[in-house]
Amino acid sequence: MFDFFAAFTIGLFGSLHCVGMCGPIAAALPYPSKKKTDLLGSILLYNGGRVLTYGFLGLLFGILGASFSLAGFQQVVSIGIGICFLIAVLFSFNIETTLMKWKWTSHLFFFVKSRLSIFLQKKSFQSLFFIGLMNGLLPCGLVYLALAGAISSGSIVGGVGWMVAFGLGTIPLMIVAGLSGSFVSLKFRNIFKKAYPILLIVFALLFILRGLQVEVPDDWYIVQLVSGKVFCH
């Protein structure tokens, strides 16, 4: 199982990053109409495509997590994920840059970007949906953090639910930005950039605590929200 509210909250607070990174794509979306109602529908189609892709990734990583759980490695996996996050922070390890250096992932990202460039030239509701689908596959550290939660859920349903809830959490701010025609300023993006390593450290410790089966005190509300409920068995 998974905690929809916690996964949604992570997506909601992390959407500041989404708007900052995906802002150029969202600004270039080929809206068929500029009417407010049509514009809202267009934005929902685009974001619906993203959430669908996240759900599919959650399915894949949920299967992986379920396999680890059945094999009795769930605690080891949780600790391992936490250690990897700590290493990434301590050694300023950029996951996106590293993935781009791998042959098969670089080919995938090149394919995604080429498809995006094609769909961005077509003004139709269908193209907006496919742009969202493709955008969900672009390299993003926040998505990888969510995928770690999908693996740690230990089930297929939990993995899909985790990623869908996370994706839904990113939508409100994307809608506001899309309707207002403005995106997160450089100042706020820099603030998030500085806070991002802290977020990784917090999650790294929570993954490790879960793997060690350490009980979280009831008065640690925020920590309990993530470690006690998000990663429930």
XYZ file of C-alpha atoms in Angstrom:
233
model
C 0.000 0.000 0.000
C 0.993 3.660 -0.168
C -0.016 6.979 1.289
C -1.669 9.012 -1.456
C -1.545 12.232 0.570
C 2.182 11.990 1.295
C 3.106 11.159 -2.306
C 0.842 13.988 -3.515
C 2.471 16.405 -1.054
C 5.947 15.533 -2.301
C 4.803 16.234 -5.863
C 3.128 19.467 -4.784
C 6.206 20.904 -3.067
C 8.499 19.510 -5.725
C 6.430 21.098 -8.513
C 8.423 24.292 -7.990
C 11.257 22.355 -9.592
C 8.937 21.016 -12.318
C 7.748 24.483 -13.301
C 11.295 25.808 -13.311
C 12.731 22.964 -15.405
C 9.750 22.322 -17.687
C 8.827 25.985 -17.998
C 10.440 26.411 -21.445
C 8.521 23.389 -22.766
C 5.251 24.555 -21.216
C 5.785 28.029 -22.674
C 6.277 26.529 -26.133
C 3.193 24.287 -26.011
C 1.207 24.505 -29.276
C -2.158 25.503 -27.807
C -4.922 25.188 -30.455
C -6.856 28.017 -28.776
C -6.097 30.806 -26.314
C -9.583 30.820 -24.782
C -9.444 30.246 -21.032
C -11.595 27.111 -21.160
C -9.676 25.613 -24.089
C -6.393 26.656 -22.481
C -7.308 24.862 -19.256
C -8.259 21.738 -21.211
C -4.963 21.909 -23.104
C -2.962 22.188 -19.887
C -4.842 19.257 -18.363
C -4.185 17.133 -21.475
C -0.478 17.935 -21.332
C -0.213 17.161 -17.631
C -2.435 14.101 -18.011
C 0.133 12.728 -20.436
C 2.880 13.293 -17.875
C 0.926 11.542 -15.122
C 0.178 8.584 -17.412
C 3.887 8.181 -18.115
C 4.651 8.427 -14.398
C 2.062 5.730 -13.764
C 3.692 3.460 -16.343
C 7.110 4.025 -14.763
C 5.515 3.275 -11.391
C 4.262 -0.020 -12.817
C 7.760 -1.016 -13.934
C 9.446 0.003 -10.709
C 6.583 -1.403 -8.657
C 7.226 -4.793 -10.275
C 10.890 -4.414 -9.375
C 10.002 -3.492 -5.798
C 7.573 -6.423 -5.523
C 10.324 -8.780 -6.702
C 12.685 -7.477 -4.041
C 9.952 -7.820 -1.432
C 9.183 -11.424 -2.383
C 12.889 -12.245 -2.282
C 13.145 -10.772 1.215
C 15.471 -7.948 0.134
C 13.113 -5.054 0.772
C 15.005 -3.761 3.820
C 18.360 -4.053 2.074
C 16.989 -2.205 -0.958
C 15.626 0.596 1.231
C 18.981 1.036 2.983
C 20.808 0.864 -0.349
C 18.618 3.593 -1.860
C 19.249 5.794 1.166
C 23.014 5.309 0.921
C 22.945 6.109 -2.808
C 21.135 9.383 -2.103
C 23.699 10.291 0.555
C 26.578 9.542 -1.834
C 24.898 11.661 -4.522
C 24.709 14.629 -2.137
C 28.127 14.265 -0.508
C 29.974 13.913 -3.809
C 27.735 16.315 -5.791
C 26.736 13.438 -8.017
C 24.432 14.600 -10.822
C 22.139 11.714 -11.747
C 20.823 13.334 -14.927
C 24.307 14.059 -16.300
C 25.491 10.537 -15.506
C 22.497 8.935 -17.212
C 23.148 11.001 -20.328
C 26.595 9.392 -20.563
C 25.148 5.883 -20.776
C 24.651 4.725 -24.340
C 21.141 3.309 -24.076
C 19.775 6.153 -21.920
C 21.332 8.815 -24.150
C 19.638 7.172 -27.152
C 16.341 7.159 -25.265
C 16.595 10.822 -24.294
C 17.598 11.750 -27.859
C 14.524 9.917 -29.164
C 12.294 11.672 -26.624
C 13.656 15.109 -27.521
C 13.281 14.436 -31.247
C 9.642 13.390 -30.746
C 9.055 16.474 -28.618
C 10.366 18.761 -31.340
C 7.940 17.177 -33.833
C 4.867 17.413 -31.601
C 5.708 20.987 -30.563
C 5.198 22.033 -34.177
C 1.646 20.669 -34.327
C -1.192 22.744 -32.883
C -3.653 20.104 -31.755
C -5.034 18.675 -28.524
C -3.616 15.295 -29.486
C -0.089 16.683 -29.796
C -0.374 18.267 -26.327
C -1.150 14.879 -24.818
C 1.803 13.234 -26.569
C 4.110 16.075 -25.498
C 3.105 15.286 -21.917
C 3.812 11.593 -22.468
C 7.284 12.372 -23.823
C 8.022 14.974 -21.164
C 7.466 12.362 -18.451
C 10.506 10.496 -19.785
C 12.920 13.426 -19.648
C 15.729 13.142 -17.053
C 14.614 14.626 -13.727
C 16.114 14.074 -10.269
C 12.766 14.690 -8.560
C 11.129 11.923 -10.626
C 13.955 9.553 -9.706
C 13.325 10.364 -6.057
C 9.665 9.457 -6.542
C 10.647 6.240 -8.342
C 12.688 5.271 -5.302
C 9.479 5.533 -3.303
C 7.729 3.353 -5.896
C 10.383 0.657 -5.496
C 10.253 0.877 -1.731
C 6.462 0.421 -1.769
C 7.136 -3.266 -2.404
C 4.091 -3.802 -4.624
C 2.844 -3.148 -8.140
C -0.242 -1.278 -6.960
C 1.875 0.742 -4.553
C 4.368 1.621 -7.282
C 1.689 2.812 -9.713
C -0.219 4.644 -6.974
C 2.945 6.325 -5.729
C 3.857 7.751 -9.122
C 0.295 8.761 -10.070
C -0.171 10.552 -6.736
C 3.203 12.237 -7.173
C 2.274 13.338 -10.696
C -1.095 14.705 -9.584
C 0.693 16.725 -6.920
C 2.724 18.532 -9.593
C -0.350 19.610 -11.572
C -1.836 22.514 -9.506
C 1.196 24.771 -9.835
C 1.600 23.821 -13.505
C -2.015 24.866 -14.130
C -1.511 28.202 -12.370
C 1.696 28.855 -14.302
C 0.079 27.870 -17.590
C -2.991 30.064 -17.132
C -1.026 33.053 -15.868
C 1.575 32.741 -18.588
C 4.392 33.106 -16.071
C 6.826 30.676 -14.556
C 9.020 30.430 -11.522
C 11.653 33.160 -11.393
C 15.369 32.471 -11.393
C 15.536 33.554 -7.745
C 13.070 30.883 -6.599
C 14.705 28.249 -8.795
C 18.032 28.995 -7.117
C 16.387 28.691 -3.692
C 14.999 25.273 -4.633
C 18.380 24.277 -6.059
C 19.991 25.003 -2.701
C 17.232 23.218 -0.774
C 17.250 20.151 -3.046
C 20.331 18.503 -1.419
C 18.673 18.905 1.995
C 15.564 17.180 0.633
C 17.716 14.321 -0.642
C 19.456 13.939 2.721
C 16.119 13.832 4.553
C 14.792 11.156 2.237
C 18.062 9.236 2.383
C 17.818 9.056 6.170
C 14.150 8.048 5.983
C 14.919 5.216 3.571
C 17.701 4.010 5.862
C 15.482 4.247 8.953
C 12.794 2.255 7.199
C 15.325 -0.389 6.173
C 16.555 -0.639 9.747
C 12.908 -0.727 10.921
C 13.495 2.144 13.325
C 10.276 3.406 14.908
C 9.559 7.106 14.381
C 8.206 8.977 17.457
C 4.602 10.131 17.092
C 5.511 13.775 17.722
C 7.825 13.842 14.681
C 4.873 14.722 12.465
C 6.685 15.516 9.195
C 9.056 12.568 9.490
C 6.193 10.272 10.417
C 4.230 11.499 7.404
C 6.951 10.298 5.070
C 8.616 7.358 6.774
C 5.693 5.964 8.708
C 2.958 6.192 6.120
C 4.494 6.599 2.698
C 6.509 3.451 3.188
C 3.869 1.422 4.948
C 3.859 -2.305 4.307
